[in-house]
PDB file of N, CA and C in Angstrom:
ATOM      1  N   UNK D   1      79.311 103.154  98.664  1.00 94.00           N
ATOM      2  CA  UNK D   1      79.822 102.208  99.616  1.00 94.00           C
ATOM      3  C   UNK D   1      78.851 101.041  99.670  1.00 94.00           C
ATOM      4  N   UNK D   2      79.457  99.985  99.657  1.00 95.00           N
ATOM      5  CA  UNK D   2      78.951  98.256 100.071  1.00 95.00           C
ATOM      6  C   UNK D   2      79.143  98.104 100.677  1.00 95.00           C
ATOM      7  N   UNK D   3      78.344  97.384 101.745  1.00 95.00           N
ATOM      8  CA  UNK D   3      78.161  96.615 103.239  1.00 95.00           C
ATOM      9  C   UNK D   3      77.562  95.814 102.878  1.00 95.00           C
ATOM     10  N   UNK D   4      78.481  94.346 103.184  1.00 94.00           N
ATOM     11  CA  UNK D   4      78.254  92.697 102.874  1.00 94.00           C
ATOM     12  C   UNK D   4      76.826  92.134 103.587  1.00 94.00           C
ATOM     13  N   UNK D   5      76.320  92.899 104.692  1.00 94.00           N
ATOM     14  CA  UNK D   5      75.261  92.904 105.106  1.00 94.00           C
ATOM     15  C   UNK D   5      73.870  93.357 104.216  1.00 94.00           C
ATOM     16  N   UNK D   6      74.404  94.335 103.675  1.00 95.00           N
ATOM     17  CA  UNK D   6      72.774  94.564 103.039  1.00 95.00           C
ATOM     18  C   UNK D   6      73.645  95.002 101.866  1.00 95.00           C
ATOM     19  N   UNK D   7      73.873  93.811 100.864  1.00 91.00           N
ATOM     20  CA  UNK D   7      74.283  93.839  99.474  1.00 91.00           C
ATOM     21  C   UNK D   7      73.504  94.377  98.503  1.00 91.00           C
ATOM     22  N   UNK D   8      71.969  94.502  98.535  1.00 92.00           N
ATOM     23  CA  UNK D   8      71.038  95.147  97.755  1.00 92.00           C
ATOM     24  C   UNK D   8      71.072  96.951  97.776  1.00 92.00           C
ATOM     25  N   UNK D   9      71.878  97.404  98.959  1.00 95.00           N
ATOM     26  CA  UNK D   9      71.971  98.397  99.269  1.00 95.00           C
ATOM     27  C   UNK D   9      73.466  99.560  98.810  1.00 95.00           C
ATOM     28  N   UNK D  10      73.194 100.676  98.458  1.00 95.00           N
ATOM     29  CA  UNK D  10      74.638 101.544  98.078  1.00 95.00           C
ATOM     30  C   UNK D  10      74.504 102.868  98.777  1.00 95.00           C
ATOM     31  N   UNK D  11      75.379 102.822  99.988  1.00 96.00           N
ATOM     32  CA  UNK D  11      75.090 104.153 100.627  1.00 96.00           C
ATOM     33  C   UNK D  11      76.376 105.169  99.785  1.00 96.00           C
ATOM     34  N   UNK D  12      75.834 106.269 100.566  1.00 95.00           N
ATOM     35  CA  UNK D  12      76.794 107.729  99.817  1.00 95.00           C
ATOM     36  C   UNK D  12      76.889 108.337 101.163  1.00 95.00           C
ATOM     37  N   UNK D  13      78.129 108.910 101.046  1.00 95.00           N
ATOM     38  CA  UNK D  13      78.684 110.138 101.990  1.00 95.00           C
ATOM     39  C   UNK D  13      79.751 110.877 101.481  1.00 95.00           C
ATOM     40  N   UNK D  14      80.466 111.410 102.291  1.00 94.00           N
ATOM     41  CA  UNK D  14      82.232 111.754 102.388  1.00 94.00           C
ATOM     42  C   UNK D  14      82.968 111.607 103.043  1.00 94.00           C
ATOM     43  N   UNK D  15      83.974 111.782 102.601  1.00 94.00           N
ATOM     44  CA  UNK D  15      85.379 111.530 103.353  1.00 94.00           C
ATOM     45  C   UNK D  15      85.114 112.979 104.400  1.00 94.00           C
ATOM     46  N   UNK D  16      85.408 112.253 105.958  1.00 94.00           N
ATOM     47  CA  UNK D  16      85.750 113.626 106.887  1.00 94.00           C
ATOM     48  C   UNK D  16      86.506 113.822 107.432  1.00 94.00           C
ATOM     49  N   UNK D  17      87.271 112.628 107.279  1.00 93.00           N
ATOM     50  CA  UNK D  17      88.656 113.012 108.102  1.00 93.00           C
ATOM     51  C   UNK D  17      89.594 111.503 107.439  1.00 93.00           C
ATOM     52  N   UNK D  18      90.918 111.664 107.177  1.00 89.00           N
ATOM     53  CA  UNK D  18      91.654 110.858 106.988  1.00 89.00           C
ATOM     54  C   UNK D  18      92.696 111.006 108.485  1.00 89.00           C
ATOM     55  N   UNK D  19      93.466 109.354 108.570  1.00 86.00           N
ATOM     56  CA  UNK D  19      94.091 109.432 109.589  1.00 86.00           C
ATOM     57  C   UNK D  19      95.963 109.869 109.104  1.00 86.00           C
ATOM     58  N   UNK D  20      96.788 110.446 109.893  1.00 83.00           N
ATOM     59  CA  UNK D  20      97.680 110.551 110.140  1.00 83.00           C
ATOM     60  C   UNK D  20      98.717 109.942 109.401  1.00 83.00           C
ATOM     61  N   UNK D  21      98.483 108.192 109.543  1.00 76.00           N
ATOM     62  CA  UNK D  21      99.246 107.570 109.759  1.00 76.00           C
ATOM     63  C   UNK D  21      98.659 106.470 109.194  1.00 76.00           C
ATOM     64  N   UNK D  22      99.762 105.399 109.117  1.00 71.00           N
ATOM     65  CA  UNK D  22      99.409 104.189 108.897  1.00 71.00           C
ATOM     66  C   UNK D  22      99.135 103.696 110.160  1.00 71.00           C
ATOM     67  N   UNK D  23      98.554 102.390 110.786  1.00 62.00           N
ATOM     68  CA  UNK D  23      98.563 101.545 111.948  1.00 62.00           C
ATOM     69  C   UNK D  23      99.651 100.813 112.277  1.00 62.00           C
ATOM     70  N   UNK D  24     101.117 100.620 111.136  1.00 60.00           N
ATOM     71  CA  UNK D  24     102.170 100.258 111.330  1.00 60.00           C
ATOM     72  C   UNK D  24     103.169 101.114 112.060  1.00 60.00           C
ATOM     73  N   UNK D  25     102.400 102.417 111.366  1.00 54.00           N
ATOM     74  CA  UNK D  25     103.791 103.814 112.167  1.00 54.00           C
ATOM     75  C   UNK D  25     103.461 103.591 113.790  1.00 54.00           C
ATOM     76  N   UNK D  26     102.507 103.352 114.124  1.00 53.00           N
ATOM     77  CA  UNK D  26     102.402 103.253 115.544  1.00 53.00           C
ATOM     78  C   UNK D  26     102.118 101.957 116.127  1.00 53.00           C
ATOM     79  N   UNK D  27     102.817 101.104 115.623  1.00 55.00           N
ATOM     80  CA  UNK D  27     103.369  99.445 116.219  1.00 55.00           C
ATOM     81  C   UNK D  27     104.231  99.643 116.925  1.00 55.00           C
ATOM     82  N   UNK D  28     104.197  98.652 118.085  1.00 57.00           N
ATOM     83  CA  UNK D  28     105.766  98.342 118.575  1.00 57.00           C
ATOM     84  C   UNK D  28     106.603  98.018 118.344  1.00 57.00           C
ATOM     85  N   UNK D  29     105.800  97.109 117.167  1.00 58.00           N
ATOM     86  CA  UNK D  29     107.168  96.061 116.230  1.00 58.00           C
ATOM     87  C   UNK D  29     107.025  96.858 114.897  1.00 58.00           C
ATOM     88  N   UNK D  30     108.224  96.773 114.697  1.00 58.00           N
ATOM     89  CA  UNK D  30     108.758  97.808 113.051  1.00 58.00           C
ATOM     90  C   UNK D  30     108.032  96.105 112.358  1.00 58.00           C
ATOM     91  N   UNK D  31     107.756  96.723 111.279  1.00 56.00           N
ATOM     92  CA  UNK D  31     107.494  95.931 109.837  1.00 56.00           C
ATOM     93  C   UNK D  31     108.313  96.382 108.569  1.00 56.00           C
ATOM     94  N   UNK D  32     109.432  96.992 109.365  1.00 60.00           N
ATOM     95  CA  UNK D  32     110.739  97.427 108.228  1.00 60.00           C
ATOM     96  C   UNK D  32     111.253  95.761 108.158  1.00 60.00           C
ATOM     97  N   UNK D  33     112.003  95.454 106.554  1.00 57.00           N
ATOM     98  CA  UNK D  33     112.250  94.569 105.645  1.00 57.00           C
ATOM     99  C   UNK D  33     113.416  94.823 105.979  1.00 57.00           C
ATOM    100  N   UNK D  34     114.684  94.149 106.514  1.00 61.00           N
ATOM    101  CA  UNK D  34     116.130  94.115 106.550  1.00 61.00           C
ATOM    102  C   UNK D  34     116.174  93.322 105.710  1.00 61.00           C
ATOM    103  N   UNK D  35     115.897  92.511 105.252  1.00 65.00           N
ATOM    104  CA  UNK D  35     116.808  91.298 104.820  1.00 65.00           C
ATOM    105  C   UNK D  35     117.069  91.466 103.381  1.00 65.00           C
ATOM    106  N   UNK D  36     116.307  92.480 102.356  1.00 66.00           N
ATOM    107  CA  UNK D  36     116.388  92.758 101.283  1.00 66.00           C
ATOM    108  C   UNK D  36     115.283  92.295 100.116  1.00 66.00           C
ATOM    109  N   UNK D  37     114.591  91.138 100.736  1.00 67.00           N
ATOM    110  CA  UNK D  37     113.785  90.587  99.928  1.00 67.00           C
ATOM    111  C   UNK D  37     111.998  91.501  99.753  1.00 67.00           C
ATOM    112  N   UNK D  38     111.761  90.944  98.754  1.00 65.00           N
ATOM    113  CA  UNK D  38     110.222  91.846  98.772  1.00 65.00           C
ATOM    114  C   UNK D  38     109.193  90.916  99.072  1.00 65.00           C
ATOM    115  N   UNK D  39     108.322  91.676 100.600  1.00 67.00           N
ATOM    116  CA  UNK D  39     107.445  91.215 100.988  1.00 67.00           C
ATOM    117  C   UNK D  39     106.266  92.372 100.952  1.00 67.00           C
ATOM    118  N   UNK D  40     104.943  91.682 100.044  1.00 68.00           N
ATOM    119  CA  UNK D  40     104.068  92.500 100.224  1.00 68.00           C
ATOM    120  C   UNK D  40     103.794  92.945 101.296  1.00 68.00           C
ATOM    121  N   UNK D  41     103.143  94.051 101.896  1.00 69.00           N
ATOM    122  CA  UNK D  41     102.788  94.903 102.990  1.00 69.00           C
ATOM    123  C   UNK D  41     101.205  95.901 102.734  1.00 69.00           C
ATOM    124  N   UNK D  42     100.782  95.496 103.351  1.00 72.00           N
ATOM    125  CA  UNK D  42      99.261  95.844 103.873  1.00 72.00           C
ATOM    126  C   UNK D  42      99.100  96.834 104.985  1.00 72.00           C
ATOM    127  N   UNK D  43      99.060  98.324 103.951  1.00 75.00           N
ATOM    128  CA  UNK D  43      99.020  99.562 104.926  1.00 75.00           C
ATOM    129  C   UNK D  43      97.698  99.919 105.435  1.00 75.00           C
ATOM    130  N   UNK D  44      96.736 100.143 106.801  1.00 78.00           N
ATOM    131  CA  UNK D  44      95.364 100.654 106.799  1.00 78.00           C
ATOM    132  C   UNK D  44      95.660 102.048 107.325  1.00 78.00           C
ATOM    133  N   UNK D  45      94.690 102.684 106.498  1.00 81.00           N
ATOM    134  CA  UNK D  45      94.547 103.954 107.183  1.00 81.00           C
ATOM    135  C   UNK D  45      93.030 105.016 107.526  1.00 81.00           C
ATOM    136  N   UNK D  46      93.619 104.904 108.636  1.00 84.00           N
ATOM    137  CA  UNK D  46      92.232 105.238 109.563  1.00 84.00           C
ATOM    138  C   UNK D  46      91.177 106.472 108.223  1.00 84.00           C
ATOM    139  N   UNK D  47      89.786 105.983 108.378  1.00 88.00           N
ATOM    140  CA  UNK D  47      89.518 107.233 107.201  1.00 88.00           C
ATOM    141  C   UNK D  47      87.851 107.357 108.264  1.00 88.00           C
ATOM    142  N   UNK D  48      87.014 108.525 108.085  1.00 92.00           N
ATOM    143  CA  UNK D  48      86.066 108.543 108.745  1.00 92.00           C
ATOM    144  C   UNK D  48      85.763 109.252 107.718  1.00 92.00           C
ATOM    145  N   UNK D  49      84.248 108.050 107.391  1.00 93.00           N
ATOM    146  CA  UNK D  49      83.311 108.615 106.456  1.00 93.00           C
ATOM    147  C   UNK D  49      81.874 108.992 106.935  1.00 93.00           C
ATOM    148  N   UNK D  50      81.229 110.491 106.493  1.00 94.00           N
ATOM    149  CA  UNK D  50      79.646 110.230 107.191  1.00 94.00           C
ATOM    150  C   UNK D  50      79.339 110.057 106.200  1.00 94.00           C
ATOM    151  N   UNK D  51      78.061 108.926 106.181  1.00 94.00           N
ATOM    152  CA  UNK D  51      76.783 109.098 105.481  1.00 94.00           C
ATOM    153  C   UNK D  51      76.071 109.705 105.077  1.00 94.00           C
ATOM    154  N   UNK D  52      75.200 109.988 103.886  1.00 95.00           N
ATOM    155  CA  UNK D  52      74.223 111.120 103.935  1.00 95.00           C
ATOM    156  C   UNK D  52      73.104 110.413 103.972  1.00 95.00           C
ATOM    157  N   UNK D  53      72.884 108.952 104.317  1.00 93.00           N
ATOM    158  CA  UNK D  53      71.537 108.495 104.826  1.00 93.00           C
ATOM    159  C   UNK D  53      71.411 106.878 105.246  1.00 93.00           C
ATOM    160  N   UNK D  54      71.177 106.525 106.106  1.00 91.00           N
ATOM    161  CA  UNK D  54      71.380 105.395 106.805  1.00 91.00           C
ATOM    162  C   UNK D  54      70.345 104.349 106.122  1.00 91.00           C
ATOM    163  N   UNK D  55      69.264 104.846 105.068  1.00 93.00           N
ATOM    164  CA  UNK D  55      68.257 103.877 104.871  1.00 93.00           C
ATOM    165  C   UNK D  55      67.581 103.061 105.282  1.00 93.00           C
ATOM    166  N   UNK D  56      67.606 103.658 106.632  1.00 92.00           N
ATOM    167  CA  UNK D  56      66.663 102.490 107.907  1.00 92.00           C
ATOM    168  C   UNK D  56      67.009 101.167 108.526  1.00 92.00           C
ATOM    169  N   UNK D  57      68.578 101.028 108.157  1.00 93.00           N
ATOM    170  CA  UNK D  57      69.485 100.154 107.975  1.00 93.00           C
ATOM    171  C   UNK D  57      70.387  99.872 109.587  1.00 93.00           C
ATOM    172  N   UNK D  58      70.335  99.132 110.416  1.00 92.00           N
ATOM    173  CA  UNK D  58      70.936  99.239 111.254  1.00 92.00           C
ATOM    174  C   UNK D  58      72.356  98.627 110.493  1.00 92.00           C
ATOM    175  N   UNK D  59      73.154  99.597 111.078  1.00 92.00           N
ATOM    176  CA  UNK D  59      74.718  99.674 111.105  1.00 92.00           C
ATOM    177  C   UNK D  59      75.605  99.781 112.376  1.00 92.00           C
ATOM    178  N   UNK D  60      76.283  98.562 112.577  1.00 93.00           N
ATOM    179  CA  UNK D  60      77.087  98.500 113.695  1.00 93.00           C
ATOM    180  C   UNK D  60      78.154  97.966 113.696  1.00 93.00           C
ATOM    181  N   UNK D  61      79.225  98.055 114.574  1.00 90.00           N
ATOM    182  CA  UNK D  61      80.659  98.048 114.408  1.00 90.00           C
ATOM    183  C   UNK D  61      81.002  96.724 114.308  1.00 90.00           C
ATOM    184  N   UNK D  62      82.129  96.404 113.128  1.00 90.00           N
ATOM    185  CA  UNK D  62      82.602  95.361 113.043  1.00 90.00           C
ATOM    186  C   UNK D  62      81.738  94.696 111.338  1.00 90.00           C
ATOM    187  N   UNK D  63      80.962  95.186 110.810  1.00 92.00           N
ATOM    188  CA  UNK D  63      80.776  95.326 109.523  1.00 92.00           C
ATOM    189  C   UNK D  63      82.003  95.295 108.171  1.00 92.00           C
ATOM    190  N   UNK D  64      81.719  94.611 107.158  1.00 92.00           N
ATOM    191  CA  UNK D  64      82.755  94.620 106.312  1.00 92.00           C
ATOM    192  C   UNK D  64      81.857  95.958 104.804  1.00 92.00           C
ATOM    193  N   UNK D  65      82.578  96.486 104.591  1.00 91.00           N
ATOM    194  CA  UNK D  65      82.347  97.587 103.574  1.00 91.00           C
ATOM    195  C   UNK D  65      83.089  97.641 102.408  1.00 91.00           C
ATOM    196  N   UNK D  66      83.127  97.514 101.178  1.00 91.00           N
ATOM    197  CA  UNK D  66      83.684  98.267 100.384  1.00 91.00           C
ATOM    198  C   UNK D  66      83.639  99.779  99.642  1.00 91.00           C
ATOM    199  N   UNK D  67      84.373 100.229  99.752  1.00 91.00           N
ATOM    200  CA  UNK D  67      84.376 101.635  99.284  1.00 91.00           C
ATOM    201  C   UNK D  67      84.980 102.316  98.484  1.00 91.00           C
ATOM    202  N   UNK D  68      84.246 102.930  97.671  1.00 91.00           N
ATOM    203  CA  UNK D  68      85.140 103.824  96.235  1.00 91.00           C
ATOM    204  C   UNK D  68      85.090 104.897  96.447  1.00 91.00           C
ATOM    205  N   UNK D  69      86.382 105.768  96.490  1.00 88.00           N
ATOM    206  CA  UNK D  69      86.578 107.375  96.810  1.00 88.00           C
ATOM    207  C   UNK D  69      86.484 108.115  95.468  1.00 88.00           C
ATOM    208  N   UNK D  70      85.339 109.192  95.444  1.00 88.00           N
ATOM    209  CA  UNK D  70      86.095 109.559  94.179  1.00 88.00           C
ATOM    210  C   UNK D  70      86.497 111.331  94.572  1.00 88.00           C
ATOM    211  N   UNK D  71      87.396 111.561  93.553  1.00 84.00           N
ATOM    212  CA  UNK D  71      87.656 112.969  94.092  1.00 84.00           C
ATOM    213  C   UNK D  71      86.639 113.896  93.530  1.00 84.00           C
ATOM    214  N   UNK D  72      86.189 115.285  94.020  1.00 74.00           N
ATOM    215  CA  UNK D  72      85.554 116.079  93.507  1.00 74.00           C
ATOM    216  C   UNK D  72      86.151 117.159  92.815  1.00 74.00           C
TER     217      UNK D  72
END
């Protein structure tokens, strides 16, 4: 994992929990497509990863991350 904050840095953990759902299934407003046409759609889904070491690194909410899952 990358955090745009400390780019010199590559933390490791796992996956501990994936969410349910998308954040759309539980909108008020549907993001269902009537009209027939294709509009890209941008699903998030809740995922909670721990770390196996913080590197002395303060980490706090609202951080941008990239992350590669791999399976075991």
């Amino acid at each position: 994992m990358k955090i745009d904050a400390f780019k010199d840095t590559t933390f490791t953990g796992r996956v501990d929990k994936i969410g349910l759902g998308t954040n759309s299934s539980f909108s008020l407003i549907s993001t269902a497509n009537t009209s027939g046409n294709y509009t890209k759609v941008i699903q998030k889904v809740q995922v909670k990863i721990v770390l196996d070491d913080y590197q002395g690194k303060r980490l706090i909410p609202g951080l941008n991350a990239t992350v590669k899952i791999e399976r075991n």
